[in-house]
Coordinates of C-alpha atoms in Angstrom, one line a residue:
M25 CA 8.2 45.8 22.7
T26 CA 8.3 46.3 19.0
L27 CA 10.5 49.2 17.9
P28 CA 9.7 51.4 14.9
D29 CA 11.6 50.8 11.7
T30 CA 15.1 52.2 11.7
P31 CA 17.4 53.1 8.9
A32 CA 19.8 50.5 7.7
S33 CA 22.9 50.3 9.8
P34 CA 26.4 50.2 8.5
A35 CA 27.9 46.7 8.1
G36 CA 29.1 45.3 11.4
A37 CA 27.3 47.9 13.5
D38 CA 25.5 46.9 16.7
R39 CA 21.8 46.3 16.4
T40 CA 19.0 46.1 19.0
F41 CA 16.7 43.2 19.5
Q42 CA 13.1 43.8 18.6
V43 CA 10.5 42.2 20.9
D44 CA 7.1 41.2 19.7
L45 CA 4.9 41.9 22.7
R46 CA 2.0 39.8 21.5
G47 CA 4.3 36.8 21.0
L48 CA 5.8 37.4 24.4
V49 CA 2.4 37.5 26.1
D50 CA 1.5 34.3 24.3
L51 CA 4.7 32.7 25.6
L52 CA 3.8 33.8 29.1
S53 CA 0.3 32.5 28.9
H54 CA 1.3 29.1 27.5
H55 CA 4.6 28.4 29.2
L56 CA 5.2 30.5 32.2
Y57 CA 1.9 31.1 33.9
S58 CA -0.6 28.3 34.6
S59 CA -3.7 30.5 34.2
P60 CA -4.7 34.0 33.3
R61 CA -5.8 34.5 36.9
V62 CA -2.2 35.2 37.9
Y63 CA -2.6 38.8 36.6
L64 CA -4.3 39.7 39.9
R65 CA -1.6 38.1 41.9
E66 CA 1.1 40.0 40.0
L67 CA -0.8 43.3 40.6
L68 CA -1.1 42.5 44.3
Q69 CA 2.6 41.5 44.5
N70 CA 3.7 44.8 42.9
A71 CA 1.4 46.7 45.3
V72 CA 2.7 44.9 48.4
D73 CA 6.3 45.4 47.3
A74 CA 5.5 49.1 46.9
L75 CA 4.1 49.2 50.5
T76 CA 7.2 47.4 51.7
A77 CA 9.4 50.1 50.2
R78 CA 7.1 52.8 51.6
H79 CA 7.5 51.4 55.1
A80 CA 11.3 51.3 54.6
L81 CA 11.1 55.0 53.6
E82 CA 8.9 55.8 56.6
P83 CA 9.7 53.3 59.3
A84 CA 7.8 55.2 62.0
A85 CA 4.5 54.9 60.2
P86 CA 2.0 52.5 61.8
A87 CA 1.8 49.0 60.2
D88 CA -1.7 49.7 58.9
A89 CA -1.1 53.2 57.7
F90 CA -0.8 52.1 54.1
G91 CA -2.9 49.6 52.3
V92 CA -4.2 48.2 49.0
R93 CA -7.6 48.8 47.5
L94 CA -9.2 46.7 44.7
Y95 CA -12.1 47.7 42.6
A96 CA -14.0 45.8 39.9
D97 CA -17.5 46.6 38.5
G98 CA -17.4 44.5 35.3
T99 CA -16.0 47.3 33.1
V100 CA -12.7 47.9 34.8
V101 CA -10.4 46.3 37.3
R102 CA -8.4 48.7 39.4
V103 CA -5.7 48.1 42.0
E104 CA -4.6 51.1 44.1
D105 CA -1.8 51.2 46.7
D106 CA -0.3 53.7 49.1
G107 CA 3.2 52.5 48.3
V108 CA 6.4 54.3 47.4
G109 CA 5.2 55.1 43.9
L110 CA 7.2 55.7 40.7
T111 CA 9.1 58.7 39.3
E112 CA 9.2 59.4 35.6
A113 CA 12.7 57.7 35.5
D114 CA 11.2 54.7 37.3
V115 CA 8.4 54.4 34.7
H116 CA 10.9 54.4 31.9
T117 CA 13.2 51.9 33.7
F118 CA 10.6 49.4 34.9
L119 CA 7.5 49.8 32.7
A120 CA 8.7 50.9 29.3
T121 CA 11.7 48.5 29.0
I122 CA 11.8 44.8 29.0
G123 CA 15.0 43.1 30.3
R124 CA 17.2 46.2 30.4
S125 CA 19.2 46.7 33.5
S126 CA 20.2 49.9 35.2
K127 CA 22.3 50.9 38.2
R128 CA 19.3 51.6 40.3
A129 CA 17.6 48.4 39.1
E130 CA 20.6 46.4 40.1
R131 CA 20.6 48.1 43.6
I132 CA 16.9 47.2 44.0
A133 CA 17.6 43.6 42.9
E134 CA 20.2 43.3 45.7
Q135 CA 17.4 44.3 48.2
R136 CA 15.0 41.9 46.5
G137 CA 14.8 39.8 49.7
D138 CA 12.4 42.3 51.1
F139 CA 10.0 42.0 48.1
I140 CA 7.8 39.3 46.6
G141 CA 7.8 40.0 42.9
Q142 CA 9.7 42.0 40.4
F143 CA 8.9 44.9 38.2
G144 CA 8.1 44.9 34.5
I145 CA 7.6 41.2 33.6
G146 CA 4.8 40.7 36.2
L147 CA 2.9 43.7 34.8
L148 CA 2.9 42.1 31.4
S149 CA 0.7 39.3 32.8
C150 CA -2.1 41.9 32.7
F151 CA -2.1 41.6 28.9
L152 CA -3.5 38.1 29.4
V153 CA -6.9 39.7 30.2
A154 CA -6.6 43.3 28.9
D155 CA -5.5 45.1 25.8
E156 CA -4.6 48.3 27.7
I157 CA -2.9 48.9 31.0
H158 CA -3.1 52.4 32.6
V159 CA -0.7 53.2 35.4
L160 CA -0.9 56.5 37.4
S161 CA 1.8 56.9 40.0
R162 CA 3.3 59.5 42.3
S163 CA 6.5 59.0 44.2
A164 CA 6.7 59.3 48.0
R165 CA 10.4 60.0 47.9
T166 CA 9.9 63.7 47.0
P167 CA 7.2 65.7 48.8
D168 CA 6.2 67.8 45.8
A169 CA 6.7 65.0 43.1
S170 CA 4.6 65.1 40.0
A171 CA 2.3 62.4 39.0
V172 CA 3.3 60.2 36.1
E173 CA 0.9 58.4 33.7
W174 CA 2.0 55.3 31.7
R175 CA -0.4 53.8 29.2
G176 CA 0.6 50.5 27.6
R177 CA -1.2 48.7 24.8
G178 CA -1.1 45.1 23.6
D179 CA 0.3 46.1 20.2
G180 CA 3.6 47.1 22.0
S181 CA 3.1 50.9 22.0
Y182 CA 2.9 53.1 25.0
T183 CA 2.8 56.7 26.1
V184 CA 4.3 58.4 29.1
R185 CA 3.0 61.8 30.5
V186 CA 4.0 63.9 33.4
L187 CA 0.9 65.3 35.2
P188 CA 0.4 67.8 38.0
A189 CA 0.6 66.4 41.5
T190 CA -3.1 67.0 41.8
A191 CA -3.7 64.2 39.3
R192 CA -2.9 61.9 42.2
P193 CA -3.1 63.7 45.6
R194 CA -1.4 61.0 47.6
P195 CA 1.8 59.0 46.9
G196 CA 1.2 55.5 45.5
T197 CA 0.2 53.8 42.3
T198 CA -3.1 53.0 40.6
V199 CA -3.2 50.3 37.9
T200 CA -6.4 50.2 35.8
L201 CA -7.3 47.5 33.4
T202 CA -10.0 47.6 30.7
P203 CA -10.7 43.8 30.3
R204 CA -11.2 42.2 26.9
T205 CA -14.6 40.7 26.2
D206 CA -13.1 37.2 26.3
A207 CA -11.6 37.7 29.8
G208 CA -14.9 38.0 31.7
E209 CA -14.2 34.7 33.5
W210 CA -11.3 36.3 35.3
T211 CA -12.4 40.0 35.6
R212 CA -16.0 39.7 36.9
P213 CA -16.3 41.4 40.3
A214 CA -17.1 38.2 42.2
Q215 CA -14.1 36.5 40.6
V216 CA -11.8 39.3 41.3
Q217 CA -12.8 39.3 45.0
A218 CA -12.4 35.5 45.1
L219 CA -8.9 35.7 43.5
A220 CA -7.9 38.5 45.9
R221 CA -8.9 36.3 48.9
H222 CA -7.2 33.2 47.3
F223 CA -3.9 34.9 46.8
G224 CA -3.9 37.5 49.5
S225 CA -5.6 36.1 52.6
L226 CA -2.4 36.0 54.6
L227 CA -0.9 39.3 53.4
R228 CA 0.4 41.5 56.3
H229 CA -0.9 44.8 54.8
P230 CA -4.6 45.7 54.7
V231 CA -6.3 44.8 51.4
T232 CA -9.9 45.7 50.6
F233 CA -12.2 45.0 47.7
D234 CA -15.1 47.2 46.4
D235 CA -17.5 46.3 43.7
G236 CA -19.4 49.6 43.9
T237 CA -21.6 48.5 46.8
G238 CA -19.0 49.0 49.6
A239 CA -15.6 47.9 50.6
T240 CA -14.9 44.6 52.4
S241 CA -11.6 43.3 53.8
V242 CA -9.8 40.6 51.9
N243 CA -7.6 39.7 54.8
P244 CA -9.5 40.7 58.0
E245 CA -7.3 38.5 60.3
P246 CA -3.7 37.6 60.5
A247 CA -2.6 34.1 59.9
P248 CA -4.0 31.7 62.6
W249 CA -0.5 30.9 63.9
A250 CA 0.2 34.6 64.3
R251 CA -2.8 35.2 66.6
T252 CA -2.9 34.8 70.4
Y253 CA -5.3 32.4 72.1
P254 CA -6.5 32.1 75.7
T255 CA -5.3 28.5 76.1
P256 CA -3.2 25.9 74.2
G257 CA -6.3 23.9 73.6
A258 CA -8.0 26.9 71.9
R259 CA -4.9 27.4 69.7
S260 CA -4.9 23.7 68.7
R261 CA -8.6 23.8 67.8
A262 CA -8.2 27.0 65.8
L263 CA -5.3 25.6 63.8
A264 CA -7.2 22.4 63.1
A265 CA -10.3 24.4 62.0
Y266 CA -8.1 26.5 59.7
G267 CA -6.6 23.3 58.2
E268 CA -10.0 21.8 57.7
A269 CA -11.2 25.0 55.9
V270 CA -8.1 25.1 53.7
F271 CA -7.9 21.4 52.8
G272 CA -11.4 20.1 53.2
F273 CA -10.7 17.4 55.7
K274 CA -10.7 17.2 59.5
P275 CA -7.0 16.6 60.4
L276 CA -6.1 13.6 62.6
D277 CA -3.8 16.1 64.3
T278 CA -2.1 19.4 63.4
I279 CA 1.7 20.0 63.8
E280 CA 2.8 23.6 64.2
L281 CA 5.8 24.5 62.1
D282 CA 8.2 27.3 63.1
L283 CA 11.7 27.8 61.5
P284 CA 12.9 31.2 62.7
A285 CA 16.1 31.0 60.6
V286 CA 14.1 31.4 57.3
G287 CA 11.1 33.1 58.8
L288 CA 8.8 30.2 58.2
K289 CA 5.6 29.5 60.1
G290 CA 2.6 27.3 59.4
I291 CA 1.0 24.0 60.1
A292 CA 1.1 20.4 58.9
C293 CA -2.3 18.6 58.9
V294 CA -2.1 14.9 59.3
L295 CA -4.5 13.2 56.9
P296 CA -7.1 11.0 58.6
E297 CA -7.1 8.3 55.9
T298 CA -4.6 6.3 53.9
V299 CA -3.2 8.0 50.9
P300 CA -3.7 5.9 47.8
A301 CA -0.5 4.7 46.2
G302 CA 0.8 7.0 43.5
R303 CA -1.3 10.0 44.6
S304 CA 0.7 13.0 45.6
H305 CA -0.6 15.9 47.7
G306 CA 0.9 19.3 47.2
H307 CA 1.3 21.9 49.9
R308 CA 0.2 25.6 50.1
V309 CA 3.2 27.8 50.2
H310 CA 3.0 31.6 50.9
V311 CA 5.9 33.9 50.5
K312 CA 5.6 37.0 52.7
G313 CA 1.9 36.3 52.9
M314 CA 1.3 36.0 49.1
L315 CA 0.1 32.6 48.0
L316 CA 2.8 31.1 45.8
S317 CA 1.6 27.6 45.1
E318 CA -1.1 25.1 46.1
Q319 CA 0.9 22.2 44.8
A320 CA 4.4 22.7 46.2
E321 CA 5.5 19.1 46.6
E322 CA 9.1 20.1 47.0
I323 CA 8.7 21.6 50.5
L324 CA 8.7 18.1 52.2
P325 CA 10.5 14.8 51.5
E326 CA 8.6 12.1 49.5
W327 CA 8.0 9.9 52.5
A328 CA 5.9 12.6 54.2
F329 CA 2.8 12.0 52.1
F330 CA 0.7 11.6 55.3
V331 CA 0.5 15.4 55.8
R332 CA -0.5 18.5 53.9
C333 CA 1.1 21.8 54.9
V334 CA 0.3 25.4 54.6
V335 CA 3.3 27.6 55.4
D336 CA 4.3 31.2 55.0
A337 CA 8.0 31.9 54.6
E338 CA 10.3 34.9 54.2
S339 CA 13.4 33.5 52.6
L340 CA 12.3 31.0 50.1
R341 CA 12.9 32.0 46.4
P342 CA 10.1 31.8 43.9
T343 CA 10.8 30.7 40.3
A344 CA 10.2 33.1 37.4
S345 CA 6.5 32.3 37.3
R346 CA 6.2 32.7 41.1
E347 CA 4.1 29.5 41.1
S348 CA 6.7 27.2 42.5
L349 CA 9.9 27.3 44.6
Y350 CA 13.5 27.6 43.3
E351 CA 15.5 24.5 44.3
D352 CA 18.5 25.8 46.2
D353 CA 20.4 25.2 49.4
T354 CA 17.8 27.1 51.4
L355 CA 14.9 25.0 50.2
A356 CA 16.9 21.8 50.9
A357 CA 17.6 23.0 54.5
V358 CA 14.0 23.9 55.0
R359 CA 12.9 20.4 53.7
D360 CA 15.3 18.7 56.1
A361 CA 14.1 20.9 59.1
L362 CA 10.4 20.3 58.4
A363 CA 11.2 16.5 58.1
E364 CA 12.7 16.7 61.5
R365 CA 9.6 18.4 62.9
L366 CA 7.5 15.5 61.6
R367 CA 9.8 12.9 63.1
A368 CA 9.6 14.8 66.5
W369 CA 5.8 14.7 66.2
I370 CA 5.8 10.9 65.7
A371 CA 8.2 10.5 68.6
R372 CA 5.9 12.6 70.9
A373 CA 2.8 10.5 69.8
A374 CA 4.7 7.3 70.5
A375 CA 5.8 8.5 74.0
S376 CA 2.7 10.2 75.2
D377 CA -0.4 9.5 73.1
P378 CA -0.8 5.8 72.3
D379 CA -4.4 6.3 71.0
L380 CA -3.2 8.9 68.5
L381 CA -0.3 6.7 67.5
H382 CA -2.6 3.8 66.9
R383 CA -4.9 5.8 64.7
F384 CA -2.0 7.3 62.8
L385 CA -0.4 3.9 62.1
Q386 CA -3.7 2.4 61.0
A387 CA -3.9 5.0 58.3
H388 CA -0.2 5.6 57.4
H389 CA 1.8 2.6 58.3
L390 CA 3.3 2.5 54.8
A391 CA 4.7 6.0 55.2
V392 CA 6.2 5.1 58.5
K393 CA 7.7 1.9 57.1
S394 CA 9.4 3.8 54.3
L395 CA 10.8 6.2 56.9
A396 CA 11.9 3.5 59.3
V397 CA 14.0 1.8 56.5
H398 CA 16.3 4.8 56.5
D399 CA 15.8 6.2 60.0
D400 CA 17.2 4.2 62.8
E401 CA 15.5 6.3 65.5
I402 CA 12.0 5.8 64.0
L403 CA 12.9 2.1 63.5
R404 CA 13.7 1.6 67.2
M405 CA 10.7 3.7 68.3
L406 CA 8.0 2.3 66.0
L407 CA 8.9 -1.0 64.4
P408 CA 7.4 -3.1 67.2
W409 CA 4.1 -1.2 66.8
L410 CA 3.8 -1.4 63.0
P411 CA 1.2 -3.8 61.6
F412 CA 2.2 -6.7 59.4
E413 CA 0.3 -9.5 57.7
T414 CA 1.1 -12.8 59.5
T415 CA -0.1 -16.3 60.1
D416 CA -1.8 -14.9 63.2
G417 CA -3.6 -12.3 61.1
H418 CA -2.8 -8.6 60.8
T419 CA -0.9 -7.8 64.0
T420 CA 2.1 -5.8 65.3
L421 CA 5.5 -7.4 65.4
D422 CA 5.6 -6.8 69.2
E423 CA 2.5 -9.0 69.7
F424 CA 3.7 -11.5 67.1
A425 CA 7.1 -11.9 68.7
R426 CA 5.5 -12.7 72.1
T427 CA 4.1 -15.9 70.6
H428 CA 6.9 -16.7 68.1
R429 CA 10.5 -16.4 69.1
T430 CA 11.5 -17.6 65.7
V431 CA 9.9 -15.4 63.0
L432 CA 9.9 -16.7 59.4
V433 CA 9.4 -14.2 56.6
T434 CA 8.4 -14.9 53.0
S435 CA 10.0 -13.2 50.0
S436 CA 6.7 -12.6 48.1
V437 CA 3.0 -12.3 48.7
E438 CA 2.2 -15.4 46.7
E439 CA 4.7 -17.5 48.8
F440 CA 2.9 -16.3 51.9
R441 CA -0.5 -17.2 50.4
Q442 CA 0.8 -20.7 49.6
V443 CA 1.9 -21.6 53.0
A444 CA -0.2 -19.4 55.4
A445 CA -2.9 -21.9 56.4
I446 CA -0.5 -24.9 56.7
A447 CA 2.1 -22.9 58.5
S448 CA -0.4 -21.6 61.0
A449 CA -1.8 -25.1 61.7
A450 CA 1.8 -26.3 62.2
G451 CA 2.5 -23.6 64.7
L452 CA 5.0 -21.7 62.6
G453 CA 5.1 -17.9 62.8
V454 CA 5.3 -16.5 59.3
V455 CA 5.2 -12.9 58.2
N456 CA 4.3 -11.8 54.7
G457 CA 7.4 -10.1 53.4
G458 CA 6.1 -9.4 49.9
Y459 CA 4.9 -5.9 50.5
T460 CA 7.2 -2.9 50.1
Y461 CA 9.7 -2.5 52.9
D462 CA 8.2 -5.4 55.0
R463 CA 10.8 -8.1 54.5
E464 CA 13.7 -5.6 55.1
L465 CA 12.0 -4.3 58.3
V466 CA 11.2 -7.7 59.7
H467 CA 14.8 -8.8 59.4
R468 CA 15.8 -5.8 61.6
L469 CA 13.5 -6.9 64.4
P470 CA 16.3 -8.5 66.4
E471 CA 17.9 -5.0 66.7
I472 CA 14.9 -4.1 68.8
R473 CA 14.0 -7.5 70.3
S474 CA 17.3 -9.4 70.8
E475 CA 15.4 -12.5 72.0
V476 CA 13.8 -12.9 68.6
T477 CA 15.4 -14.8 65.6
V478 CA 14.3 -13.9 62.0
A479 CA 14.9 -16.1 59.0
D480 CA 13.7 -16.3 55.4
L481 CA 11.1 -19.1 55.0
D482 CA 12.7 -22.1 53.3
P483 CA 10.4 -24.7 51.7
A484 CA 12.4 -27.3 53.5
T485 CA 11.5 -25.7 56.8
L486 CA 7.8 -25.9 56.1
T487 CA 7.9 -29.5 54.8
A488 CA 9.9 -30.6 57.9
H489 CA 6.9 -29.6 60.0
L490 CA 4.5 -31.8 58.0
D491 CA 3.9 -35.2 59.4
P492 CA 5.2 -38.2 57.3
V493 CA 2.7 -41.0 56.6
D494 CA 3.3 -44.5 57.8
R495 CA 5.2 -46.9 55.5
E496 CA 2.2 -49.0 54.6
T497 CA 0.2 -46.0 53.5
E498 CA 3.0 -44.7 51.4
L499 CA 3.6 -48.0 49.7
A500 CA -0.1 -48.3 48.9
A501 CA 0.0 -44.9 47.3
A502 CA 3.3 -45.5 45.4
A503 CA 1.6 -46.3 42.0
Y504 CA -0.6 -43.2 42.2
L505 CA 2.3 -41.0 43.2
A506 CA 4.4 -42.3 40.2
R507 CA 1.6 -41.5 37.8
A508 CA 1.2 -38.1 39.3
R509 CA 4.9 -37.3 39.0
D510 CA 4.8 -38.4 35.4
A511 CA 1.8 -36.1 34.7
L512 CA 3.4 -33.1 36.4
A513 CA 6.9 -33.6 35.1
V514 CA 6.2 -30.9 32.4
F515 CA 6.0 -28.4 35.3
D516 CA 9.2 -29.7 37.0
C517 CA 7.0 -30.7 39.9
D518 CA 7.6 -33.5 42.3
V519 CA 4.8 -35.1 44.3
A520 CA 4.9 -36.3 47.9
L521 CA 2.3 -37.5 50.5
R522 CA 2.2 -36.0 54.0
A523 CA -0.3 -35.5 56.7
F524 CA -1.0 -31.9 57.9
Q525 CA -3.6 -29.5 59.1
P526 CA -6.0 -28.2 58.1
A527 CA -7.5 -31.4 56.8
S528 CA -9.7 -29.4 54.5
A529 CA -6.7 -28.6 52.3
P530 CA -6.2 -31.4 49.8
A531 CA -2.7 -30.2 48.6
L532 CA 0.0 -27.7 49.0
L533 CA 2.1 -26.4 46.1
V534 CA 5.5 -25.3 47.4
D535 CA 7.2 -23.2 44.8
S536 CA 9.1 -20.0 44.8
R537 CA 9.4 -17.2 42.3
E538 CA 13.1 -17.7 42.1
A539 CA 12.7 -21.4 41.4
R540 CA 10.3 -20.7 38.6
H541 CA 12.7 -18.1 37.1
E542 CA 15.5 -20.6 37.3
R543 CA 13.5 -23.3 35.6
T544 CA 12.4 -20.9 32.8
R545 CA 16.1 -20.0 32.2
S546 CA 17.1 -23.6 32.1
Q547 CA 14.4 -24.4 29.6
L548 CA 15.4 -21.5 27.4
A549 CA 19.0 -22.7 27.6
R550 CA 18.0 -26.1 26.4
E551 CA 15.9 -24.7 23.6
Q552 CA 18.8 -22.4 22.4
E553 CA 21.5 -25.0 22.9
G554 CA 24.4 -24.4 20.5
G555 CA 23.8 -20.7 19.9
L556 CA 25.3 -17.6 21.4
W557 CA 22.2 -17.0 23.6
G558 CA 22.2 -20.6 24.7
D559 CA 25.9 -20.4 25.7
I560 CA 25.1 -17.3 27.8
L561 CA 22.2 -18.9 29.5
G562 CA 24.1 -22.2 30.0
A563 CA 26.9 -20.2 31.8
L564 CA 24.3 -18.9 34.2
R565 CA 22.5 -22.3 34.6
Q566 CA 22.2 -23.7 38.1
E567 CA 20.6 -26.8 39.4
A568 CA 17.0 -26.0 38.6
P569 CA 15.0 -26.4 41.8
R570 CA 11.8 -28.4 41.5
A571 CA 8.3 -27.4 42.7
Q572 CA 6.7 -29.8 45.1
L573 CA 3.0 -30.8 45.2
I574 CA 2.4 -32.2 48.7
L575 CA -0.8 -34.2 49.0
N576 CA -2.6 -34.2 52.3
Q577 CA -3.3 -37.8 53.6
L578 CA -5.8 -36.3 56.1
N579 CA -8.0 -35.0 53.3
P580 CA -10.8 -37.5 52.3
L581 CA -10.5 -36.6 48.6
V582 CA -6.8 -37.4 48.6
R583 CA -7.4 -40.7 50.4
T584 CA -9.8 -41.6 47.7
A585 CA -7.6 -40.4 44.8
V586 CA -4.5 -42.4 45.8
T587 CA -6.6 -45.6 45.5
I588 CA -7.4 -45.0 41.8
D589 CA -6.2 -47.9 39.6
E590 CA -7.3 -46.5 36.2
P591 CA -4.1 -44.7 34.8
E592 CA -5.9 -41.9 32.9
L593 CA -8.2 -41.1 35.8
A594 CA -5.2 -41.1 38.2
R595 CA -3.3 -38.7 35.9
T596 CA -6.4 -36.4 35.5
S597 CA -7.0 -36.3 39.3
A598 CA -3.3 -35.4 39.9
E599 CA -3.5 -32.6 37.3
A600 CA -6.7 -31.3 39.0
L601 CA -5.1 -31.3 42.4
Y602 CA -2.1 -29.4 41.0
G603 CA -4.4 -26.9 39.4
Q604 CA -6.4 -26.4 42.6
A605 CA -3.2 -25.8 44.6
A606 CA -1.9 -23.4 42.0
L607 CA -5.1 -21.4 42.1
L608 CA -4.9 -21.3 45.9
S609 CA -1.4 -19.9 45.7
R610 CA -2.9 -16.8 44.0
R611 CA 0.1 -16.4 41.8
P612 CA -0.2 -15.6 38.0
L613 CA -0.9 -18.9 36.1
R614 CA 1.2 -19.8 33.1
P615 CA -0.7 -20.6 29.9
A616 CA 0.1 -24.3 30.3
E617 CA -1.3 -24.3 33.8
S618 CA -4.5 -22.6 32.7
S619 CA -4.9 -25.1 29.9
L620 CA -4.3 -28.0 32.4
I621 CA -7.0 -26.7 34.8
N622 CA -9.5 -26.5 32.0
R623 CA -8.6 -29.9 30.6
S624 CA -8.6 -31.7 33.9
F625 CA -12.0 -30.3 34.9
L626 CA -13.6 -31.3 31.6
D627 CA -12.0 -34.8 31.8
L628 CA -13.3 -35.3 35.3
L629 CA -16.7 -34.1 34.3
A630 CA -16.7 -36.5 31.3
H631 CA -15.7 -39.4 33.5
A632 CA -18.4 -38.6 36.0
L633 CA -21.0 -38.5 33.2
R634 CA -19.9 -41.8 31.7
K635 CA -20.1 -43.4 35.2
D636 CA -23.6 -42.2 35.7
S637 CA -24.8 -43.2 32.3

């Protein structure tokens, strides 16, 4: 707080920092707190901490003997508690000084594990919505203690008065705010009640709200996991209903969470639908009943994006803003323990509820795949049941392995698209390994099914299953194939004639991403020959693999094309067949390929029009 002007100090004398309260409040509002609404949470935190201290002072008192009462009528916001209260010395220590420590403050800090918030800095949040804070308190530590009044203003000034005990007949503290006109959004009665329920619905002390028409309970029931139910089914339904009310979706299942070592209880709600890639879902974290954060992503590992949690913990440390969790060993241990609870749930579903497991994997197979990559237990348990894209359609590896003892896996989605139809017709079992985790997981299938062999798909493996044409047919097509090779040499593409199913496919373009990269590198090396960059690329140069356009002799269009005698028309038809096969591969087209497709189409159209005219 800003101090009055002081006489000049001798050279070298110690000086005291001056604090601009308005600047500090501006700093809090823009950099510490996410919204002015936190003022009510800070008031509730201070009130609940005071109640905790009162119960420590009077342990024999019933749990509901002391409570918190909120009042808002549009002109004032008042929070009253039956807590331990403040003495005059406490007021000077905690309310009139920012950042100064004391022996008693240090002792309280050592006991801070029993409390939610901290004194002083939290109360400053009230200046986000009010220009004046009025505190009236009476300590419960001394039976005949006087009442103490503290009145702080936004300009940094304050007054402290000691009043007769009759000014506050019972021990406790009352904080009254006179809202600024621009803070109506956060201080209207309905909003104060909504904020109280939002932050304090799970508080263990009774909290009521009154807008002048009568008091209503903010937290009428304990947390759903703290209640008793007549049957396990009733408990499960109640937890699911709570999760639906909190998150707005009907959970596929609810997982009860209980970590006694850190006093954590709560539920994890399994999302019923796939989570879009890149979208993160935070979790609701309460500390000692007070809502800390609705977006606490750090409570679970990244792979657990198929659940949303609401938990209440005793031993997790909030950050200075009390809007997120402090990353420490305790949080890391909690994250690991909750991850183990999720693994156990998956194991139970796999062992005893196949229908639930099927619905779960339909929605969240990507999350399970990411987990299985690093978790051998989940791998052994679920890999056979995970869905993959295969030449037999979308199916599980268990079903696929029953038909195919040799499983081939592609390295990219485009490679799978190129070969899927032909490989299926040839009886080959191919899995699309181009998606995240899939290729790595398929290669681990023999660990679970020892009778299965897994290998990467080699273009030679596929072409070996295509039927060769007879010698006479190949000789008759030799001239056409030579012109086709010449036309496609610019793409480092060879041309061959085979017979394969389905007959509706005129051509197959066999080309891998690695082969294209190697050809690009070789081309750059040739263009840069003699320079430093060319020498570097030349050192890396390998024998550049060629793409292969395989024409299908069973296709009527190809049988007609190979009989073309006119050189330019033969060249154009070969380019058109290459372009069509490249399109079917669904890989990105190079500019030269796009130009070829357009040119060959126009040339064929012009030829057809000349023939008709």
